[in-house]
PDB file of C-alpha atoms in Angstrom:
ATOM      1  CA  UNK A 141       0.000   0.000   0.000  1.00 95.00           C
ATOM      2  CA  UNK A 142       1.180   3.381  -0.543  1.00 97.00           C
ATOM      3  CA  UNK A 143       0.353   6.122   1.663  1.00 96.00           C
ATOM      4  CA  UNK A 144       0.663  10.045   1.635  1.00 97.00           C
ATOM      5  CA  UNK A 145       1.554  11.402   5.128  1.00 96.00           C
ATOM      6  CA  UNK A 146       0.621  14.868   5.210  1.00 97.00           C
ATOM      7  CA  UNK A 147       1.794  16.908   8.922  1.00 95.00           C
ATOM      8  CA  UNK A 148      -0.346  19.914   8.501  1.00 95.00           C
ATOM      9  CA  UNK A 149       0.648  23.821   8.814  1.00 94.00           C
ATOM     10  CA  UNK A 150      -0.089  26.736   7.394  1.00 94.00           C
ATOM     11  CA  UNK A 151       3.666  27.900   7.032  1.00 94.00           C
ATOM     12  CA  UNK A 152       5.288  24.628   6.678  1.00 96.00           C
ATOM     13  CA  UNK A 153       3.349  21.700   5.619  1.00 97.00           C
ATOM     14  CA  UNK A 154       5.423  18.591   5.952  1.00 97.00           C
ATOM     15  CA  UNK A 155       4.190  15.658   3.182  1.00 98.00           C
ATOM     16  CA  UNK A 156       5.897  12.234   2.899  1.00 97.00           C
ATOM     17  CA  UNK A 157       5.224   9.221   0.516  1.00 97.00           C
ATOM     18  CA  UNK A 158       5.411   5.455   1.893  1.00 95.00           C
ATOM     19  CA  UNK A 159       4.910   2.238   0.845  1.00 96.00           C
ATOM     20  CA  UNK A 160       4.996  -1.301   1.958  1.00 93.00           C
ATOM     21  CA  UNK A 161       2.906  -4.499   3.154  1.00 92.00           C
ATOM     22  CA  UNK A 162       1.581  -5.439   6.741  1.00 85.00           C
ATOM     23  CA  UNK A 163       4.753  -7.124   8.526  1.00 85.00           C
ATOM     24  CA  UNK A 164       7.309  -5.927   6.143  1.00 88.00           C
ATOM     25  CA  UNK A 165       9.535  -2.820   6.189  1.00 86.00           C
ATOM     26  CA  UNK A 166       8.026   0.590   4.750  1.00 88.00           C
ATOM     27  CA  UNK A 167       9.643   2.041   1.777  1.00 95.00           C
ATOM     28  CA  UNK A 168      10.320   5.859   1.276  1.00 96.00           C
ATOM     29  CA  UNK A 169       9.570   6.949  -1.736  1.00 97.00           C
ATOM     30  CA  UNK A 170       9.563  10.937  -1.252  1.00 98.00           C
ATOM     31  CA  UNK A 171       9.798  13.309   1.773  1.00 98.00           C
ATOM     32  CA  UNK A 172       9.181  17.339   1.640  1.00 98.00           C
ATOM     33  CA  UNK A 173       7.625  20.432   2.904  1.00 98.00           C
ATOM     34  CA  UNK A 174       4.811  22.879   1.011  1.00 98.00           C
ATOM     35  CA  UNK A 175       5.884  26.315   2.668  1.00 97.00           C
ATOM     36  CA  UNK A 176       3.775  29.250   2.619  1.00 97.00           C
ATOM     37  CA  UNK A 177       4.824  33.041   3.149  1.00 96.00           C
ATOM     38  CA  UNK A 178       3.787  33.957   6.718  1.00 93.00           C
ATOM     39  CA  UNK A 179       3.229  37.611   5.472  1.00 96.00           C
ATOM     40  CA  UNK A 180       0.794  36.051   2.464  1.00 97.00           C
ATOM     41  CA  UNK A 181      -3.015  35.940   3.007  1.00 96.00           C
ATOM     42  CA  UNK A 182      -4.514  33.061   4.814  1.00 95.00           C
ATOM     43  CA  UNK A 183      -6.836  32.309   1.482  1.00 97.00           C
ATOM     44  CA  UNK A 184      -3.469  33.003  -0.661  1.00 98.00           C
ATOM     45  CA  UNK A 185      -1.440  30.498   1.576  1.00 98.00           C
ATOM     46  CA  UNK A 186      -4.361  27.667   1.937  1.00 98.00           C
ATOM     47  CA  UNK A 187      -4.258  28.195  -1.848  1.00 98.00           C
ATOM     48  CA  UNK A 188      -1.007  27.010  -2.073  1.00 98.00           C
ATOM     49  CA  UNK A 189      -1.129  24.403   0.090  1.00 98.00           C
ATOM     50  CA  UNK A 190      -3.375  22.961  -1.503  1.00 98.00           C
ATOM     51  CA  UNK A 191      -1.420  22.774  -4.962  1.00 98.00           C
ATOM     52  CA  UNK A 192       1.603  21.052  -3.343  1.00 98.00           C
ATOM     53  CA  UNK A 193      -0.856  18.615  -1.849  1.00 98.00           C
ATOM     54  CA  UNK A 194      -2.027  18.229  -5.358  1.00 98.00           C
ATOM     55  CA  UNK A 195       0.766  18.078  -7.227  1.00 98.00           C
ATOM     56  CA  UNK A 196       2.328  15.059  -4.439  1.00 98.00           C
ATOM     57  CA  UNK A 197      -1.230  13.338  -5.328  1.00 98.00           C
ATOM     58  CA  UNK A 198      -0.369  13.462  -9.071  1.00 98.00           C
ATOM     59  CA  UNK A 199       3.040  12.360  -8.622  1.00 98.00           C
ATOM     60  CA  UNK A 200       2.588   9.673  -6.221  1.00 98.00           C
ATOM     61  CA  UNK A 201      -0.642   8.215  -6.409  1.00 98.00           C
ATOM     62  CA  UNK A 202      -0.941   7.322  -3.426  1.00 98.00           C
ATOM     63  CA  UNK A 203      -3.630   4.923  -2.494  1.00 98.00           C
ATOM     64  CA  UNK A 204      -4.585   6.502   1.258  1.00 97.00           C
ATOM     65  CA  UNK A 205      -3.657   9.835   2.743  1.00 97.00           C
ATOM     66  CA  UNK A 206      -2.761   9.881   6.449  1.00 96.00           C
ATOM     67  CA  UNK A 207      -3.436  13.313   8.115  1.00 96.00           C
ATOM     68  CA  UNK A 208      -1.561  14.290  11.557  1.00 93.00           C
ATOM     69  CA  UNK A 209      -4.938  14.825  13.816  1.00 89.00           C
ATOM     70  CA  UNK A 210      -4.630  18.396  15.362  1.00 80.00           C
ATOM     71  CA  UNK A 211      -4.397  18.288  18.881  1.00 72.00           C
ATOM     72  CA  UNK A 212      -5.270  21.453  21.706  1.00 66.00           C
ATOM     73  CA  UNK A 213      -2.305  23.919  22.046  1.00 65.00           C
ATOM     74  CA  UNK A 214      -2.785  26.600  23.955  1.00 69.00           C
ATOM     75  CA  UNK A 215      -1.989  29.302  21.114  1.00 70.00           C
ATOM     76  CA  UNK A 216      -5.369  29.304  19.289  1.00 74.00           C
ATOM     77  CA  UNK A 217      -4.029  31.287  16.666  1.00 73.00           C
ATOM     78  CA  UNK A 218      -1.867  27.962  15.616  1.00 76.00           C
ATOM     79  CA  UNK A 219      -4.195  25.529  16.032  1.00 85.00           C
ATOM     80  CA  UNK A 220      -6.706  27.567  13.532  1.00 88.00           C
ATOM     81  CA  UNK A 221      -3.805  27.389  11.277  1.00 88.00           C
ATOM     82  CA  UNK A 222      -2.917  23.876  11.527  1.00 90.00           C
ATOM     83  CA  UNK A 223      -6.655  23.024  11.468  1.00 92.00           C
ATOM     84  CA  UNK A 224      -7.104  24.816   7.881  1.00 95.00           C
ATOM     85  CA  UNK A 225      -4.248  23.112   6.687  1.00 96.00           C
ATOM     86  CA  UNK A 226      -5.328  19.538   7.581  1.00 96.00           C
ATOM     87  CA  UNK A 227      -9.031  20.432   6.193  1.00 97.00           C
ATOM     88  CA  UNK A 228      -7.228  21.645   2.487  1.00 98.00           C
ATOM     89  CA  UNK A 229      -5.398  18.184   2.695  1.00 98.00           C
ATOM     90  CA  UNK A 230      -8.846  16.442   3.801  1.00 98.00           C
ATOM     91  CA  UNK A 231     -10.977  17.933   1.050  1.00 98.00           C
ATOM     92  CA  UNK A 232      -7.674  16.847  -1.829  1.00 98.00           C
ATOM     93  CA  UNK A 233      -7.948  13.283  -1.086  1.00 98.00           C
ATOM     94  CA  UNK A 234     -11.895  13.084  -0.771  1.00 98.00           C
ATOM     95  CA  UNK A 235     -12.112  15.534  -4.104  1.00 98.00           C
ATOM     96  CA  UNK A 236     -10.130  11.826  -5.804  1.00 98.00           C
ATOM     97  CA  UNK A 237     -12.083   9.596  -3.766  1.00 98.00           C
ATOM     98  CA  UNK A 238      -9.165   8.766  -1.412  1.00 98.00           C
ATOM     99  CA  UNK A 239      -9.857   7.497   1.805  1.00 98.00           C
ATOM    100  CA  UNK A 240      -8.309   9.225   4.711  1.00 97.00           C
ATOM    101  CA  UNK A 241      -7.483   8.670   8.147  1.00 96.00           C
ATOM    102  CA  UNK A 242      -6.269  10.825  11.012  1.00 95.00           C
ATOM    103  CA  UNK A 243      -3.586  10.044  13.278  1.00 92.00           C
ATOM    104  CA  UNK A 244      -2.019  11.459  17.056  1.00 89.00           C
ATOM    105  CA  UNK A 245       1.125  12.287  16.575  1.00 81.00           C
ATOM    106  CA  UNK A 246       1.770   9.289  19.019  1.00 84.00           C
ATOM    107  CA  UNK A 247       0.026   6.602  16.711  1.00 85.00           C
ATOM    108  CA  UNK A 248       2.266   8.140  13.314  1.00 76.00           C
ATOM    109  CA  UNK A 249       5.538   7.860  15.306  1.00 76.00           C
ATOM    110  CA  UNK A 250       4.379   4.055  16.155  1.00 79.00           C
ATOM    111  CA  UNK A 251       3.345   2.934  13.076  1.00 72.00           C
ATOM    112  CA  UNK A 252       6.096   4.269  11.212  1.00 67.00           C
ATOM    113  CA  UNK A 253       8.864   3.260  13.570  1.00 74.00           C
ATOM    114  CA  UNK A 254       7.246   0.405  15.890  1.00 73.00           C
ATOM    115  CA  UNK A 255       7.931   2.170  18.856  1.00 73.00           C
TER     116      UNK A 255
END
């Protein structure tokens, strides 16, 4: 299965390509980060996240897209942002009919690493 890990943000938006079977090592096939200007727009910079979401769909293909679940911080301010970020990376894979699933933090660090 291949998999799109997407670690939402609305200045840096880390994405990251997998691939492998149950029981066998995963395979990285791409890492990287969609950045935004912090001076830009929010609609400008959700804009853009969304076409380096897009173009990692196109070049991957990925088969499931893995979203970091936000989780309470007590600046609100980045939590909006990371929130609009993992909604733009949401609505990409449902817009292809991928399915997606959100993760802790915790539960992405196990899975990847078994630890």
């Amino acid at each position: 299965m291949r998999v799109l890990g997407i670690d939402p943000g609305l200045t840096r938006c880390g994405v990251g390509v997998v691939e492998g079977a149950a029981g066998r090592p995963l395979t990285m096939l791409g890492v990287g980060v969609v950045r935004t200007p912090s001076d830009a727009e929010t609609g400008e910079r959700l804009v853009a996240i969304e076409r380096g979401i897009e173009s990692w769909l196109d070049e991957h293909r990925p088969e499931l897209v893995a979203v970091e679940r936000v989780f309470a911080q007590h600046n609100v301010r980045t939590v909006m942002g990371t929130a609009q970020a993992s909604a733009v990376a949401m609505l990409c894979a449902s817009r292809r009919g991928l399915p997606v699933a959100l993760h802790t933090p915790s539960e992405v660090k196990a899975a990847v690493t078994g630890s």
